[in-house]
């Protein structure tokens, strides 16, 4: 089974301890919004009235080979959440930061401007599943913490 990226497609992600989450493919590949488990009004589709747990770029291998199953359904493009801003930071010069917009445009920023943003990265299936497990357990995720902006 091959799963293609198509805005509005919904997949179910199994997480440790029998929990599950939903992956909603957004307008621009490779961005996916992740929703905590629980069925929304559309059966197995996520409840879009609440904000997603997080939105990140996801490696094609995470969903394309069927690891997260077949597409459960589709939601309207009008219902998709906006892709947030992310940041990049030069590891050799932490004062060199930029903010990445949803359309890929970048602009210079100070590290302080990036504190509430997530680092621009492409996540693997394993890291997404671990992050969701941590989310359900109410604990910080080691990957997220390690990628915070350095002030």
PDB file of C-alpha atoms in Angstrom:
ATOM      1  CA  UNK A   1       0.000   0.000   0.000  1.00  0.00           C
ATOM      2  CA  UNK A   2       1.356   3.409  -0.947  1.00  0.00           C
ATOM      3  CA  UNK A   3       0.038   6.551   0.689  1.00  0.00           C
ATOM      4  CA  UNK A   4       0.444   9.780  -1.270  1.00  0.00           C
ATOM      5  CA  UNK A   5       0.629  13.207   0.300  1.00  0.00           C
ATOM      6  CA  UNK A   6      -2.599  15.039  -0.462  1.00  0.00           C
ATOM      7  CA  UNK A   7      -3.826  18.050   1.511  1.00  0.00           C
ATOM      8  CA  UNK A   8      -6.721  17.034   3.736  1.00  0.00           C
ATOM      9  CA  UNK A   9      -5.837  13.330   3.973  1.00  0.00           C
ATOM     10  CA  UNK A  10      -6.136  11.895   7.482  1.00  0.00           C
ATOM     11  CA  UNK A  11      -4.140   8.958   8.851  1.00  0.00           C
ATOM     12  CA  UNK A  12      -4.302   7.235  12.233  1.00  0.00           C
ATOM     13  CA  UNK A  13      -1.001   6.984  14.124  1.00  0.00           C
ATOM     14  CA  UNK A  14      -0.703   4.267  16.751  1.00  0.00           C
ATOM     15  CA  UNK A  15       1.271   5.299  19.793  1.00  0.00           C
ATOM     16  CA  UNK A  16       2.590   3.196  22.671  1.00  0.00           C
ATOM     17  CA  UNK A  17       0.194   2.127  25.417  1.00  0.00           C
ATOM     18  CA  UNK A  18      -2.735   1.768  23.023  1.00  0.00           C
ATOM     19  CA  UNK A  19      -3.155   5.487  22.396  1.00  0.00           C
ATOM     20  CA  UNK A  20      -3.638   6.874  18.928  1.00  0.00           C
ATOM     21  CA  UNK A  21      -3.410  10.203  17.200  1.00  0.00           C
ATOM     22  CA  UNK A  22      -4.427  11.546  13.830  1.00  0.00           C
ATOM     23  CA  UNK A  23      -2.155  12.972  11.174  1.00  0.00           C
ATOM     24  CA  UNK A  24      -3.711  15.616   8.910  1.00  0.00           C
ATOM     25  CA  UNK A  25      -1.792  16.478   5.762  1.00  0.00           C
ATOM     26  CA  UNK A  26      -1.676  20.228   5.263  1.00  0.00           C
ATOM     27  CA  UNK A  27      -1.708  22.473   2.204  1.00  0.00           C
ATOM     28  CA  UNK A  28       2.040  22.277   1.616  1.00  0.00           C
ATOM     29  CA  UNK A  29       4.045  19.063   1.651  1.00  0.00           C
ATOM     30  CA  UNK A  30       5.698  17.936   3.976  1.00  0.00           C
ATOM     31  CA  UNK A  31       3.690  19.628   6.753  1.00  0.00           C
ATOM     32  CA  UNK A  32       1.364  17.503   8.869  1.00  0.00           C
ATOM     33  CA  UNK A  33      -0.777  18.491  11.861  1.00  0.00           C
ATOM     34  CA  UNK A  34      -1.097  15.941  14.671  1.00  0.00           C
ATOM     35  CA  UNK A  35      -4.222  15.667  16.802  1.00  0.00           C
ATOM     36  CA  UNK A  36      -4.635  13.766  20.048  1.00  0.00           C
ATOM     37  CA  UNK A  37      -6.731  10.601  19.828  1.00  0.00           C
ATOM     38  CA  UNK A  38     -10.468  10.573  20.199  1.00  0.00           C
ATOM     39  CA  UNK A  39     -13.043  10.521  17.518  1.00  0.00           C
ATOM     40  CA  UNK A  40     -14.450  13.698  16.113  1.00  0.00           C
ATOM     41  CA  UNK A  41     -17.845  14.263  14.602  1.00  0.00           C
ATOM     42  CA  UNK A  42     -16.679  12.608  11.369  1.00  0.00           C
ATOM     43  CA  UNK A  43     -16.128   9.141  12.819  1.00  0.00           C
ATOM     44  CA  UNK A  44     -12.392   8.508  12.697  1.00  0.00           C
ATOM     45  CA  UNK A  45     -11.539  12.039  11.597  1.00  0.00           C
ATOM     46  CA  UNK A  46      -9.955  14.455  14.073  1.00  0.00           C
ATOM     47  CA  UNK A  47     -11.968  17.127  15.803  1.00  0.00           C
ATOM     48  CA  UNK A  48     -10.763  20.231  13.977  1.00  0.00           C
ATOM     49  CA  UNK A  49     -12.528  22.543  16.422  1.00  0.00           C
ATOM     50  CA  UNK A  50      -9.516  22.160  18.696  1.00  0.00           C
ATOM     51  CA  UNK A  51      -5.963  23.115  17.742  1.00  0.00           C
ATOM     52  CA  UNK A  52      -3.537  20.339  16.810  1.00  0.00           C
ATOM     53  CA  UNK A  53      -1.021  19.083  19.354  1.00  0.00           C
ATOM     54  CA  UNK A  54       1.712  20.204  16.959  1.00  0.00           C
ATOM     55  CA  UNK A  55       2.528  20.787  13.295  1.00  0.00           C
ATOM     56  CA  UNK A  56       5.845  19.713  11.783  1.00  0.00           C
ATOM     57  CA  UNK A  57       7.452  18.698   8.511  1.00  0.00           C
ATOM     58  CA  UNK A  58       7.407  14.898   8.160  1.00  0.00           C
ATOM     59  CA  UNK A  59       9.627  12.603   6.103  1.00  0.00           C
ATOM     60  CA  UNK A  60       7.794  10.921   3.234  1.00  0.00           C
ATOM     61  CA  UNK A  61       8.892   7.501   4.507  1.00  0.00           C
ATOM     62  CA  UNK A  62       6.856   8.061   7.690  1.00  0.00           C
ATOM     63  CA  UNK A  63       3.528   7.768   5.882  1.00  0.00           C
ATOM     64  CA  UNK A  64       4.111   6.586   2.307  1.00  0.00           C
ATOM     65  CA  UNK A  65       4.878   2.938   3.078  1.00  0.00           C
ATOM     66  CA  UNK A  66       1.699   2.439   5.088  1.00  0.00           C
ATOM     67  CA  UNK A  67       3.244   2.556   8.565  1.00  0.00           C
ATOM     68  CA  UNK A  68       0.348   4.787   9.624  1.00  0.00           C
ATOM     69  CA  UNK A  69      -2.204   2.800   7.612  1.00  0.00           C
ATOM     70  CA  UNK A  70      -4.452   3.805   4.772  1.00  0.00           C
ATOM     71  CA  UNK A  71      -6.073   7.188   4.439  1.00  0.00           C
ATOM     72  CA  UNK A  72      -9.120   7.236   6.756  1.00  0.00           C
ATOM     73  CA  UNK A  73     -10.785  10.132   5.009  1.00  0.00           C
ATOM     74  CA  UNK A  74     -10.346  13.682   3.857  1.00  0.00           C
ATOM     75  CA  UNK A  75     -11.236  17.025   5.270  1.00  0.00           C
ATOM     76  CA  UNK A  76     -11.919  20.182   3.337  1.00  0.00           C
ATOM     77  CA  UNK A  77      -8.943  22.369   2.497  1.00  0.00           C
ATOM     78  CA  UNK A  78     -10.878  25.207   4.132  1.00  0.00           C
ATOM     79  CA  UNK A  79     -10.657  23.320   7.449  1.00  0.00           C
ATOM     80  CA  UNK A  80      -6.881  22.898   7.444  1.00  0.00           C
ATOM     81  CA  UNK A  81      -4.928  24.749  10.134  1.00  0.00           C
ATOM     82  CA  UNK A  82      -2.328  27.292   9.075  1.00  0.00           C
ATOM     83  CA  UNK A  83       1.289  26.198   8.878  1.00  0.00           C
ATOM     84  CA  UNK A  84       3.144  28.042  11.643  1.00  0.00           C
ATOM     85  CA  UNK A  85       6.468  29.832  11.454  1.00  0.00           C
ATOM     86  CA  UNK A  86       9.622  27.897  12.294  1.00  0.00           C
ATOM     87  CA  UNK A  87      13.170  29.038  12.977  1.00  0.00           C
ATOM     88  CA  UNK A  88      16.676  28.136  11.848  1.00  0.00           C
ATOM     89  CA  UNK A  89      19.796  28.830  13.860  1.00  0.00           C
ATOM     90  CA  UNK A  90      23.427  28.618  12.850  1.00  0.00           C
ATOM     91  CA  UNK A  91      25.094  26.114  15.191  1.00  0.00           C
ATOM     92  CA  UNK A  92      28.467  27.855  14.783  1.00  0.00           C
ATOM     93  CA  UNK A  93      27.034  31.316  15.482  1.00  0.00           C
ATOM     94  CA  UNK A  94      23.879  31.132  17.666  1.00  0.00           C
ATOM     95  CA  UNK A  95      23.220  34.846  17.151  1.00  0.00           C
ATOM     96  CA  UNK A  96      22.576  34.068  13.457  1.00  0.00           C
ATOM     97  CA  UNK A  97      18.877  33.131  13.319  1.00  0.00           C
ATOM     98  CA  UNK A  98      16.090  33.368  10.795  1.00  0.00           C
ATOM     99  CA  UNK A  99      12.368  32.812  10.822  1.00  0.00           C
ATOM    100  CA  UNK A 100      10.930  30.525   8.155  1.00  0.00           C
ATOM    101  CA  UNK A 101       7.450  31.390   6.882  1.00  0.00           C
ATOM    102  CA  UNK A 102       4.949  28.805   5.632  1.00  0.00           C
ATOM    103  CA  UNK A 103       5.729  29.752   2.031  1.00  0.00           C
ATOM    104  CA  UNK A 104       9.445  29.064   2.569  1.00  0.00           C
ATOM    105  CA  UNK A 105      10.487  32.712   2.725  1.00  0.00           C
ATOM    106  CA  UNK A 106      12.968  33.566   5.455  1.00  0.00           C
ATOM    107  CA  UNK A 107      13.849  36.710   7.366  1.00  0.00           C
ATOM    108  CA  UNK A 108      16.628  37.507   9.813  1.00  0.00           C
ATOM    109  CA  UNK A 109      15.680  37.391  13.486  1.00  0.00           C
ATOM    110  CA  UNK A 110      17.295  37.479  16.883  1.00  0.00           C
ATOM    111  CA  UNK A 111      17.400  34.324  19.011  1.00  0.00           C
ATOM    112  CA  UNK A 112      14.907  36.006  21.370  1.00  0.00           C
ATOM    113  CA  UNK A 113      12.453  36.322  18.450  1.00  0.00           C
ATOM    114  CA  UNK A 114      12.583  32.542  18.019  1.00  0.00           C
ATOM    115  CA  UNK A 115      11.905  31.455  21.610  1.00  0.00           C
ATOM    116  CA  UNK A 116       8.280  30.429  21.030  1.00  0.00           C
ATOM    117  CA  UNK A 117       8.924  28.867  17.613  1.00  0.00           C
ATOM    118  CA  UNK A 118       9.855  25.321  16.755  1.00  0.00           C
ATOM    119  CA  UNK A 119      13.095  24.569  14.907  1.00  0.00           C
ATOM    120  CA  UNK A 120      12.679  23.788  11.215  1.00  0.00           C
ATOM    121  CA  UNK A 121      13.300  20.050  10.864  1.00  0.00           C
ATOM    122  CA  UNK A 122      11.917  17.040   9.039  1.00  0.00           C
ATOM    123  CA  UNK A 123      10.699  14.410  11.505  1.00  0.00           C
ATOM    124  CA  UNK A 124      10.865  10.623  11.085  1.00  0.00           C
ATOM    125  CA  UNK A 125       7.990   8.293  11.983  1.00  0.00           C
ATOM    126  CA  UNK A 126       9.812   7.030  15.077  1.00  0.00           C
ATOM    127  CA  UNK A 127      10.406  10.540  16.397  1.00  0.00           C
ATOM    128  CA  UNK A 128       6.801  11.568  15.729  1.00  0.00           C
ATOM    129  CA  UNK A 129       5.506   8.496  17.554  1.00  0.00           C
ATOM    130  CA  UNK A 130       7.830   9.132  20.519  1.00  0.00           C
ATOM    131  CA  UNK A 131       6.733  12.782  20.621  1.00  0.00           C
ATOM    132  CA  UNK A 132       3.072  11.765  20.601  1.00  0.00           C
ATOM    133  CA  UNK A 133       3.713   9.253  23.400  1.00  0.00           C
ATOM    134  CA  UNK A 134       5.329  12.020  25.455  1.00  0.00           C
ATOM    135  CA  UNK A 135       2.436  14.350  24.643  1.00  0.00           C
ATOM    136  CA  UNK A 136      -0.107  11.820  25.927  1.00  0.00           C
ATOM    137  CA  UNK A 137       2.013  11.193  29.037  1.00  0.00           C
ATOM    138  CA  UNK A 138       2.261  14.933  29.726  1.00  0.00           C
ATOM    139  CA  UNK A 139       6.051  14.992  29.693  1.00  0.00           C
ATOM    140  CA  UNK A 140       8.540  17.039  27.672  1.00  0.00           C
ATOM    141  CA  UNK A 141       9.914  15.440  24.531  1.00  0.00           C
ATOM    142  CA  UNK A 142      13.704  15.083  24.427  1.00  0.00           C
ATOM    143  CA  UNK A 143      13.874  15.847  20.684  1.00  0.00           C
ATOM    144  CA  UNK A 144      11.855  19.050  21.023  1.00  0.00           C
ATOM    145  CA  UNK A 145      13.868  20.161  24.043  1.00  0.00           C
ATOM    146  CA  UNK A 146      17.192  19.528  22.289  1.00  0.00           C
ATOM    147  CA  UNK A 147      16.110  21.657  19.329  1.00  0.00           C
ATOM    148  CA  UNK A 148      15.048  24.759  21.273  1.00  0.00           C
ATOM    149  CA  UNK A 149      16.678  28.023  20.246  1.00  0.00           C
ATOM    150  CA  UNK A 150      20.034  28.665  21.933  1.00  0.00           C
ATOM    151  CA  UNK A 151      20.107  32.148  23.486  1.00  0.00           C
TER     152      UNK A 151
END
